[in-house]
Amino acid sequence: DAEITQSPRHKITETGRQVTLACHQTWNHNNMFWYRQDLGHGLRLIHYSYGVQDTNKGEVSDGYSVSRSNTEDLPLTLESAASSQTSVYFCASSEAGGLYNEQFFGPGTRLTVL
Amino acid sequence: DAKTTQPTSMDCAEGRAANLPCNHSTISGNEYVYWYRQIHSQGPQYIIHGLKNNETNEMASLIITEDRKSSTLILPHATLRDTAVYYCIVRVPFYNTDKLIFGTGTRLQVFP
């Protein structure tokens, strides 16, 4: 069955380190998204991509970057981790085209920056 | 995208209908109403969406008022597994622009 996976599921790192969170989907979806979730804020969009070589900034993109070299993967990189980036990160994907396409979410990565 | 207002939390007895309200008084004519839910520690899950007609699927029903300024998600026979945070989202669907803006949602607690 098609799925969307994230790794690692838990990560502890130190301030200033570079961290990369992986997202892999086997739906063959063109659209992929990264969200973060903090208490009291719901989910907030970090970056998104509508296809290979396409990336766009979301509402909380500062300190994060993404790259899309193939359809299946959208890794999220924290260039220099900060304590404010301690959060739960969710990746999602959806089909391209059509009036509306359901987003499928991964299981999340819990990141702690000490 | 129009803003939404939802109660912070609600309770429901198992087996009873759970009615979750959402106000979207500034909704425009081409904006749809979507519902997602998030069970503890999991990624959000799509439930249903609609424009102006009532919608029903295997998970829930969506009732949108005639003026479209509010809607209600109905879980007809709530179970303990329906305990989750429910998000009401209003947006215009465009080709290839499936961004979702989540609010803080309603925490539904289903009790035995």
Coordinates of N, CA and C in Angstrom, one line a residue:
Chain A
D1 N 0.8 -1.2 0.0 CA 0.0 0.0 0.0 C 0.9 1.2 0.0
A2 N 0.4 2.3 -0.7 CA 1.1 3.5 -0.7 C 1.1 4.2 0.7
E3 N 2.1 4.9 1.0 CA 2.2 5.5 2.3 C 3.1 6.7 2.3
I4 N 3.2 7.4 3.4 CA 4.1 8.5 3.6 C 4.8 8.3 4.9
T5 N 6.1 8.3 4.9 CA 6.9 8.0 6.1 C 7.8 9.2 6.4
Q6 N 8.1 9.3 7.7 CA 9.1 10.3 8.2 C 10.1 9.7 9.0
S7 N 11.3 10.2 8.9 CA 12.4 9.7 9.8 C 13.4 10.9 10.1
P8 N 14.0 10.8 11.3 CA 13.6 9.9 12.4 C 12.3 10.3 13.0
R9 N 11.8 9.4 13.9 CA 10.5 9.8 14.6 C 10.8 10.7 15.8
H10 N 12.0 10.5 16.4 CA 12.4 11.4 17.5 C 13.8 11.8 17.2
K11 N 14.1 13.0 17.6 CA 15.5 13.5 17.4 C 15.8 14.6 18.5
I12 N 17.0 14.4 19.1 CA 17.5 15.4 20.0 C 18.8 16.0 19.4
T13 N 18.9 17.3 19.4 CA 20.1 17.9 18.9 C 20.4 19.1 19.7
E14 N 21.6 19.7 19.4 CA 22.0 20.8 20.1 C 21.9 22.1 19.3
T15 N 21.8 23.2 20.0 CA 21.7 24.5 19.3 C 22.9 24.7 18.4
G16 N 22.6 25.2 17.2 CA 23.6 25.5 16.2 C 23.9 24.3 15.2
R17 N 23.5 23.2 15.5 CA 23.7 22.0 14.6 C 22.8 22.1 13.4
Q18 N 23.2 21.5 12.3 CA 22.4 21.3 11.2 C 21.6 20.0 11.3
V19 N 20.3 20.1 11.0 CA 19.5 18.9 11.2 C 18.6 18.7 9.9
T20 N 18.5 17.5 9.4 CA 17.7 17.2 8.3 C 16.6 16.1 8.7
L21 N 15.4 16.5 8.4 CA 14.3 15.5 8.6 C 13.8 15.0 7.3
A22 N 13.6 13.7 7.2 CA 13.3 13.1 5.9 C 11.8 12.9 5.8
C23 N 11.3 13.0 4.6 CA 9.9 12.7 4.3 C 9.9 11.9 3.0
H24 N 9.2 10.8 2.9 CA 9.2 10.0 1.7 C 7.8 9.5 1.5
Q25 N 7.3 9.7 0.3 CA 5.9 9.2 0.0 C 5.9 8.3 -1.3
T26 N 5.1 7.3 -1.2 CA 5.0 6.3 -2.3 C 3.7 6.5 -3.0
W27 N 3.0 7.6 -2.8 CA 1.7 7.9 -3.5 C 2.0 8.4 -4.9
N28 N 3.2 8.8 -5.2 CA 3.5 9.5 -6.5 C 2.8 10.8 -6.6
H29 N 2.6 11.5 -5.5 CA 2.0 12.8 -5.4 C 3.0 13.9 -5.9
N30 N 2.5 14.8 -6.6 CA 3.3 16.0 -7.0 C 3.5 17.0 -5.8
N31 N 2.4 17.1 -5.0 CA 2.4 18.2 -4.0 C 3.0 17.6 -2.6
M32 N 3.9 18.3 -2.0 CA 4.3 17.9 -0.7 C 4.5 19.1 0.2
F33 N 4.3 18.9 1.5 CA 4.2 20.0 2.5 C 4.9 19.6 3.8
W34 N 5.4 20.7 4.4 CA 6.0 20.5 5.8 C 5.2 21.5 6.7
Y35 N 4.8 20.9 7.9 CA 4.2 21.7 8.9 C 4.9 21.5 10.2
R36 N 4.8 22.5 11.1 CA 5.2 22.3 12.5 C 4.0 22.5 13.4
Q37 N 4.0 21.8 14.5 CA 2.9 21.9 15.4 C 3.4 22.2 16.8
D38 N 3.0 23.3 17.4 CA 3.3 23.7 18.8 C 2.1 23.9 19.6
L39 N 2.1 23.7 20.9 CA 1.0 23.9 21.7 C 0.4 25.3 21.5
G40 N -0.9 25.4 21.3 CA -1.5 26.7 21.2 C -1.5 27.3 19.8
H41 N -0.8 26.6 18.9 CA -0.7 27.2 17.5 C -1.3 26.3 16.4
G42 N -1.8 25.1 16.8 CA -2.2 24.2 15.7 C -1.1 23.9 14.8
L43 N -1.3 23.6 13.5 CA -0.3 23.3 12.5 C 0.0 24.5 11.7
R44 N 1.3 24.8 11.5 CA 1.7 26.0 10.7 C 2.5 25.5 9.5
L45 N 2.3 26.0 8.4 CA 3.0 25.6 7.1 C 4.4 26.2 7.1
I46 N 5.4 25.4 6.8 CA 6.8 25.8 6.8 C 7.2 26.0 5.3
H47 N 7.1 25.0 4.5 CA 7.5 25.0 3.1 C 6.6 24.0 2.3
Y48 N 6.5 24.2 1.0 CA 5.7 23.3 0.2 C 6.3 23.2 -1.2
S49 N 5.9 22.2 -1.9 CA 6.5 21.9 -3.2 C 5.4 21.4 -4.1
Y50 N 5.3 21.9 -5.3 CA 4.3 21.4 -6.3 C 4.9 20.5 -7.3
G51 N 6.2 20.1 -7.2 CA 6.8 19.2 -8.1 C 8.3 19.3 -8.0
V52 N 9.0 18.5 -8.8 CA 10.4 18.4 -8.8 C 11.0 19.8 -9.1
Q53 N 12.0 20.2 -8.3 CA 12.7 21.5 -8.5 C 11.8 22.7 -8.1
D54 N 10.6 22.5 -7.6 CA 9.7 23.6 -7.1 C 9.7 23.6 -5.6
T55 N 10.0 24.7 -5.0 CA 9.8 24.9 -3.6 C 9.2 26.3 -3.3
N56 N 8.5 26.4 -2.2 CA 7.8 27.7 -1.9 C 7.8 27.8 -0.4
K57 N 7.9 29.1 0.1 CA 7.9 29.4 1.5 C 6.4 29.4 2.0
G58 N 6.3 28.9 3.2 CA 5.0 29.0 3.9 C 5.1 30.1 5.0
E59 N 4.2 30.1 6.0 CA 4.1 31.2 6.9 C 5.2 31.2 7.9
V60 N 5.9 30.1 8.2 CA 7.0 30.1 9.2 C 8.2 29.5 8.6
S61 N 8.8 30.0 7.5 CA 9.9 29.4 6.8 C 11.2 29.8 7.3
D62 N 11.4 30.9 8.1 CA 12.7 31.4 8.5 C 13.4 30.3 9.3
G63 N 14.7 30.0 8.9 CA 15.5 29.0 9.6 C 15.4 27.6 9.0
Y64 N 14.5 27.5 8.0 CA 14.3 26.2 7.3 C 14.5 26.2 5.8
S65 N 14.9 25.1 5.3 CA 15.0 25.0 3.8 C 14.6 23.6 3.4
V66 N 14.1 23.5 2.1 CA 13.8 22.3 1.5 C 14.3 22.2 0.1
S67 N 14.5 21.0 -0.4 CA 14.8 20.8 -1.8 C 14.1 19.6 -2.3
R68 N 13.7 19.7 -3.6 CA 12.9 18.6 -4.2 C 13.6 18.1 -5.5
S69 N 14.4 17.0 -5.3 CA 15.1 16.5 -6.4 C 14.4 15.3 -7.1
N70 N 13.4 14.8 -6.5 CA 12.6 13.7 -7.1 C 11.2 13.8 -6.5
T71 N 10.3 13.0 -7.1 CA 8.9 13.1 -6.7 C 8.6 12.6 -5.3
E72 N 9.4 11.6 -4.8 CA 9.1 10.9 -3.6 C 9.5 11.6 -2.3
D73 N 10.6 12.5 -2.4 CA 11.2 13.0 -1.2 C 11.2 14.5 -1.1
L74 N 10.9 15.0 0.1 CA 11.1 16.4 0.4 C 11.7 16.6 1.8
P75 N 13.1 16.5 1.8 CA 13.7 16.7 3.1 C 13.7 18.1 3.6
L76 N 13.5 18.3 4.9 CA 13.5 19.6 5.6 C 14.8 19.8 6.4
T77 N 15.5 20.8 6.1 CA 16.8 21.1 6.8 C 16.7 22.3 7.7
L78 N 17.1 22.2 8.9 CA 17.3 23.3 9.8 C 18.8 23.6 9.7
E79 N 19.1 24.8 9.2 CA 20.5 25.1 8.9 C 21.3 25.3 10.2
S80 N 20.7 25.9 11.2 CA 21.4 26.1 12.5 C 20.3 26.0 13.5
A81 N 20.1 24.8 14.1 CA 19.0 24.6 15.0 C 18.9 25.6 16.2
A82 N 17.7 26.0 16.5 CA 17.5 26.9 17.6 C 16.5 26.3 18.5
S83 N 16.5 26.7 19.8 CA 15.6 26.1 20.8 C 14.1 26.4 20.4
S84 N 13.9 27.5 19.7 CA 12.5 27.8 19.2 C 12.0 26.9 18.2
Q85 N 12.9 26.0 17.6 CA 12.5 25.1 16.6 C 12.1 23.7 17.2
T86 N 12.2 23.6 18.5 CA 11.7 22.4 19.2 C 10.2 22.3 18.9
S87 N 9.8 21.2 18.3 CA 8.4 21.1 17.8 C 8.2 19.7 17.3
V88 N 6.9 19.5 16.9 CA 6.6 18.2 16.2 C 6.4 18.6 14.7
Y89 N 7.1 17.9 13.8 CA 7.0 18.2 12.4 C 6.3 17.2 11.6
F90 N 5.3 17.6 10.8 CA 4.5 16.7 10.0 C 4.8 17.0 8.5
C91 N 4.9 16.0 7.8 CA 5.0 16.1 6.3 C 3.7 15.6 5.7
A92 N 3.3 16.1 4.6 CA 2.0 15.7 3.9 C 2.2 15.8 2.4
S93 N 1.4 15.0 1.7 CA 1.4 15.1 0.3 C 0.0 15.0 -0.3
S94 N -0.2 15.5 -1.5 CA -1.5 15.4 -2.2 C -1.3 15.3 -3.7
E95 N -2.3 14.9 -4.4 CA -2.2 14.8 -5.8 C -2.2 16.2 -6.4
A96 N -1.7 16.4 -7.6 CA -1.8 17.7 -8.3 C -3.1 17.7 -9.1
G97 N -3.6 18.9 -9.4 CA -4.7 19.0 -10.3 C -6.0 18.8 -9.6
G98 N -7.1 19.0 -10.2 CA -8.4 18.8 -9.6 C -8.9 19.9 -8.8
L99 N -10.1 19.9 -8.4 CA -10.7 21.0 -7.6 C -10.1 21.0 -6.2
Y100 N -10.0 19.9 -5.6 CA -9.4 19.8 -4.3 C -8.9 18.3 -4.1
N101 N -7.7 18.3 -3.5 CA -7.1 16.9 -3.2 C -6.8 16.8 -1.8
E102 N -7.2 15.7 -1.2 CA -7.0 15.4 0.2 C -5.5 15.4 0.5
Q103 N -5.1 15.9 1.6 CA -3.7 15.8 2.0 C -3.5 14.6 2.9
F104 N -2.5 13.8 2.7 CA -2.2 12.7 3.5 C -1.0 13.0 4.3
F105 N -1.1 12.8 5.6 CA 0.0 13.2 6.6 C 0.8 12.0 7.0
G106 N 2.1 12.3 7.3 CA 3.0 11.3 7.9 C 2.8 11.3 9.4
P107 N 3.5 10.4 10.1 CA 3.3 10.2 11.5 C 4.0 11.2 12.4
G108 N 4.8 12.1 11.8 CA 5.4 13.1 12.6 C 6.8 12.8 13.1
T109 N 7.6 13.9 13.3 CA 8.9 13.8 13.9 C 9.0 14.7 15.0
R110 N 9.3 14.2 16.2 CA 9.4 15.1 17.4 C 10.9 15.5 17.5
L111 N 11.1 16.8 17.4 CA 12.5 17.4 17.4 C 12.6 18.2 18.7
T112 N 13.7 17.9 19.4 CA 14.1 18.7 20.6 C 15.4 19.3 20.4
V113 N 15.5 20.6 20.5 CA 16.8 21.3 20.4 C 17.2 21.8 21.7
L114 N 18.3 21.3 22.2 CA 18.8 21.7 23.6 C 19.8 22.8 23.5
Chain B
D1 N -7.9 33.8 2.8 CA -8.8 32.7 3.3 C -9.6 33.2 4.5
A2 N -10.9 32.8 4.6 CA -11.7 33.3 5.7 C -11.3 32.6 7.0
K3 N -11.4 33.4 8.1 CA -11.1 32.8 9.4 C -12.2 32.0 9.9
T4 N -11.9 31.1 10.8 CA -13.0 30.3 11.4 C -12.9 30.4 12.9
T5 N -14.0 30.1 13.6 CA -14.1 30.1 15.0 C -14.7 28.8 15.5
Q6 N -14.0 28.1 16.3 CA -14.5 26.9 16.9 C -14.4 26.9 18.4
P7 N -15.3 26.2 19.1 CA -15.2 26.0 20.5 C -13.9 25.3 20.8
T8 N -13.3 25.6 22.0 CA -12.0 25.0 22.3 C -12.1 23.5 22.6
S9 N -13.2 23.2 23.3 CA -13.4 21.8 23.6 C -14.9 21.4 23.7
M10 N -15.2 20.1 23.6 CA -16.5 19.6 23.7 C -16.5 18.2 24.2
D11 N -17.5 17.7 24.9 CA -17.7 16.4 25.3 C -18.8 15.7 24.7
C12 N -18.8 14.4 24.5 CA -19.9 13.6 23.9 C -19.9 12.2 24.5
A13 N -21.1 11.7 24.8 CA -21.2 10.3 25.3 C -21.1 9.4 24.1
E14 N -20.4 8.3 24.4 CA -20.2 7.2 23.4 C -21.6 6.8 22.9
G15 N -21.7 6.6 21.6 CA -22.9 6.2 20.9 C -23.9 7.3 20.6
R16 N -23.7 8.5 21.1 CA -24.5 9.7 20.8 C -23.9 10.4 19.6
A17 N -24.7 11.3 19.0 CA -24.1 12.1 17.9 C -23.3 13.2 18.5
A18 N -22.2 13.5 17.8 CA -21.3 14.6 18.2 C -21.5 15.7 17.1
N19 N -21.9 16.9 17.6 CA -22.1 18.0 16.7 C -21.1 19.1 16.9
L20 N -20.2 19.3 16.0 CA -19.1 20.2 16.2 C -19.4 21.4 15.3
P21 N -19.6 22.6 15.9 CA -19.9 23.8 15.2 C -18.6 24.6 14.7
C22 N -18.8 25.3 13.7 CA -17.7 26.2 13.2 C -18.4 27.4 12.6
N23 N -17.9 28.6 13.0 CA -18.4 29.9 12.4 C -17.4 30.4 11.4
H24 N -17.9 30.8 10.3 CA -17.0 31.4 9.2 C -17.8 32.5 8.6
S25 N -18.1 33.5 9.4 CA -19.0 34.6 8.9 C -18.5 35.4 7.8
T26 N -17.2 35.4 7.5 CA -16.6 36.2 6.4 C -16.3 35.3 5.2
I27 N -16.9 34.2 5.1 CA -16.7 33.3 4.0 C -17.2 33.9 2.7
S28 N -16.4 33.7 1.7 CA -16.8 34.3 0.4 C -17.5 33.1 -0.5
G29 N -18.1 33.6 -1.6 CA -18.9 32.7 -2.4 C -18.2 31.4 -2.9
N30 N -16.9 31.6 -3.2 CA -16.1 30.5 -3.8 C -15.2 29.7 -2.8
E31 N -15.4 29.9 -1.5 CA -14.7 29.2 -0.5 C -15.4 28.0 0.0
Y32 N -14.7 26.9 0.1 CA -15.2 25.7 0.6 C -14.9 25.5 2.1
V33 N -15.6 24.6 2.7 CA -15.4 24.3 4.1 C -14.8 22.9 4.2
Y34 N -13.7 22.7 4.9 CA -13.1 21.4 5.0 C -12.9 21.1 6.5
W35 N -13.0 19.8 6.8 CA -12.8 19.3 8.1 C -11.7 18.2 8.1
Y36 N -10.7 18.4 9.0 CA -9.7 17.4 9.3 C -9.8 17.1 10.8
R37 N -9.2 16.0 11.2 CA -9.1 15.7 12.6 C -7.7 15.1 12.9
Q38 N -7.3 15.3 14.2 CA -6.0 14.8 14.6 C -6.1 14.0 15.9
I39 N -6.0 12.7 15.8 CA -6.0 11.9 16.9 C -4.6 12.0 17.6
H40 N -4.6 11.9 18.9 CA -3.4 12.2 19.7 C -2.1 11.6 19.1
S41 N -1.2 12.5 18.8 CA 0.2 12.2 18.4 C 0.3 11.7 16.9
Q42 N -0.9 11.7 16.2 CA -0.8 11.3 14.8 C -0.9 12.5 13.9
G43 N -0.7 12.3 12.6 CA -0.9 13.3 11.6 C -2.4 13.5 11.4
P44 N -2.8 14.7 11.0 CA -4.2 15.0 10.7 C -4.7 14.1 9.6
Q45 N -6.0 13.9 9.7 CA -6.7 13.0 8.7 C -7.9 13.8 8.1
Y46 N -8.1 13.8 6.8 CA -9.2 14.4 6.2 C -10.5 13.7 6.5
I47 N -11.5 14.5 6.7 CA -12.9 14.0 7.0 C -13.8 14.2 5.9
I48 N -14.0 15.5 5.5 CA -15.1 15.8 4.6 C -14.9 17.3 4.2
H49 N -15.5 17.6 3.0 CA -15.5 19.0 2.6 C -16.8 19.3 1.9
G50 N -17.2 20.6 1.8 CA -18.4 21.0 1.0 C -18.4 22.5 0.7
L51 N -19.3 22.9 -0.2 CA -19.4 24.3 -0.6 C -20.7 24.9 -0.1
K52 N -21.8 24.3 -0.4 CA -23.1 24.9 0.1 C -24.1 23.8 0.4
N53 N -24.0 22.7 -0.3 CA -24.9 21.6 0.0 C -24.4 20.7 1.1
N54 N -25.3 20.1 1.8 CA -24.9 19.2 2.9 C -24.2 18.0 2.2
E55 N -23.2 17.5 2.9 CA -22.5 16.4 2.4 C -22.4 15.3 3.5
T56 N -22.3 14.0 3.0 CA -22.2 12.9 3.9 C -21.3 11.9 3.3
N57 N -20.4 11.3 4.1 CA -19.6 10.2 3.7 C -19.6 9.2 4.8
E58 N -18.7 8.2 4.7 CA -18.7 7.1 5.7 C -18.3 7.5 7.1
M59 N -17.6 8.7 7.1 CA -17.1 9.1 8.4 C -18.1 10.1 9.1
A60 N -18.7 11.0 8.3 CA -19.4 12.1 9.0 C -20.4 12.8 8.0
S61 N -21.1 13.7 8.5 CA -22.0 14.6 7.7 C -21.6 16.0 8.0
L62 N -21.7 16.8 6.9 CA -21.4 18.3 7.0 C -22.7 19.0 6.7
I63 N -23.1 19.9 7.6 CA -24.3 20.7 7.4 C -23.8 22.1 7.3
I64 N -24.1 22.8 6.2 CA -23.7 24.2 6.0 C -25.0 25.0 6.0
T65 N -25.1 26.1 6.7 CA -26.3 26.9 6.8 C -26.5 27.6 5.4
E66 N -27.7 28.0 5.2 CA -28.1 28.6 3.9 C -27.2 29.8 3.6
D67 N -26.9 30.7 4.6 CA -26.1 31.8 4.4 C -24.6 31.5 4.4
R68 N -24.3 30.3 4.6 CA -22.9 29.7 4.6 C -22.0 30.4 5.7
K69 N -22.6 31.0 6.7 CA -21.7 31.7 7.7 C -21.4 30.7 8.8
S70 N -21.9 29.6 8.8 CA -21.5 28.6 9.8 C -21.8 27.2 9.3
S71 N -21.2 26.2 9.9 CA -21.4 24.8 9.5 C -21.3 23.9 10.8
T72 N -21.7 22.7 10.6 CA -21.6 21.7 11.7 C -21.2 20.4 11.2
L73 N -20.2 19.8 11.8 CA -19.7 18.5 11.5 C -20.4 17.5 12.4
I74 N -21.1 16.5 11.9 CA -21.8 15.6 12.7 C -21.2 14.2 12.6
L75 N -20.8 13.7 13.8 CA -20.4 12.3 13.9 C -21.6 11.5 14.4
P76 N -22.3 10.7 13.6 CA -23.6 10.2 14.0 C -23.6 9.3 15.3
H77 N -22.6 8.5 15.4 CA -22.5 7.6 16.6 C -21.1 7.6 17.1
A78 N -20.8 8.6 17.9 CA -19.4 8.8 18.4 C -18.9 7.5 19.1
T79 N -17.6 7.2 18.9 CA -17.0 6.1 19.6 C -15.8 6.7 20.3
L80 N -15.2 6.0 21.2 CA -14.0 6.4 22.0 C -12.9 6.8 21.0
R81 N -12.8 6.1 19.9 CA -11.8 6.4 18.9 C -11.9 7.7 18.1
D82 N -13.1 8.3 18.3 CA -13.3 9.6 17.7 C -12.8 10.8 18.6
T83 N -12.3 10.4 19.8 CA -11.6 11.5 20.6 C -10.4 12.0 19.8
A84 N -10.4 13.3 19.6 CA -9.4 14.0 18.7 C -9.6 15.5 18.7
V85 N -8.7 16.2 18.1 CA -8.9 17.6 17.8 C -9.4 17.7 16.4
Y86 N -10.5 18.5 16.2 CA -11.2 18.6 14.9 C -11.0 20.0 14.4
Y87 N -10.5 20.1 13.2 CA -10.1 21.4 12.6 C -11.1 21.7 11.4
C88 N -11.7 22.9 11.5 CA -12.5 23.5 10.4 C -11.7 24.5 9.6
I89 N -11.6 24.3 8.3 CA -10.8 25.1 7.5 C -11.6 25.6 6.3
V90 N -11.5 26.9 6.0 CA -12.2 27.5 4.9 C -11.2 28.1 3.9
R91 N -11.3 27.7 2.7 CA -10.4 28.2 1.7 C -11.0 28.0 0.3
V92 N -10.3 28.7 -0.6 CA -10.7 28.6 -2.0 C -9.8 27.5 -2.7
P93 N -10.4 26.5 -3.3 CA -9.5 25.5 -3.9 C -9.1 26.0 -5.3
F94 N -7.8 26.0 -5.6 CA -7.3 26.3 -6.9 C -6.5 25.2 -7.4
Y95 N -6.4 25.1 -8.7 CA -5.6 24.1 -9.2 C -4.2 24.2 -8.7
N96 N -3.7 23.1 -8.1 CA -2.3 23.0 -7.6 C -2.0 23.9 -6.4
T97 N -3.0 24.4 -5.7 CA -2.7 25.2 -4.5 C -3.4 24.7 -3.3
D98 N -3.0 23.5 -2.8 CA -3.7 22.8 -1.8 C -3.2 23.2 -0.4
K99 N -2.7 24.4 -0.2 CA -2.2 24.8 1.1 C -3.4 24.8 2.1
L100 N -3.1 24.3 3.3 CA -4.1 24.3 4.4 C -3.7 25.2 5.5
I101 N -4.5 26.1 6.0 CA -4.2 26.9 7.1 C -5.1 26.4 8.3
F102 N -4.3 25.8 9.3 CA -5.0 25.2 10.4 C -5.2 26.2 11.6
G103 N -6.3 26.2 12.2 CA -6.5 27.0 13.5 C -6.1 26.1 14.6
T104 N -6.7 26.4 15.8 CA -6.4 25.5 17.0 C -7.4 24.4 17.2
G105 N -8.6 24.5 16.5 CA -9.5 23.4 16.5 C -10.3 23.2 17.7
T106 N -11.2 22.2 17.7 CA -12.0 21.8 18.9 C -11.5 20.4 19.4
R107 N -11.2 20.3 20.6 CA -10.8 19.1 21.2 C -12.1 18.3 21.6
L108 N -12.4 17.2 21.0 CA -13.6 16.4 21.3 C -13.2 15.3 22.2
Q109 N -13.8 15.2 23.3 CA -13.6 14.1 24.2 C -14.9 13.2 24.2
V110 N -14.7 12.0 23.8 CA -15.9 11.0 23.9 C -15.7 10.2 25.1
F111 N -16.7 10.1 26.0 CA -16.6 9.4 27.2 C -17.6 8.2 27.2
P112 N -17.2 7.1 28.0 CA -18.0 5.9 28.0 C -19.4 6.1 28.6

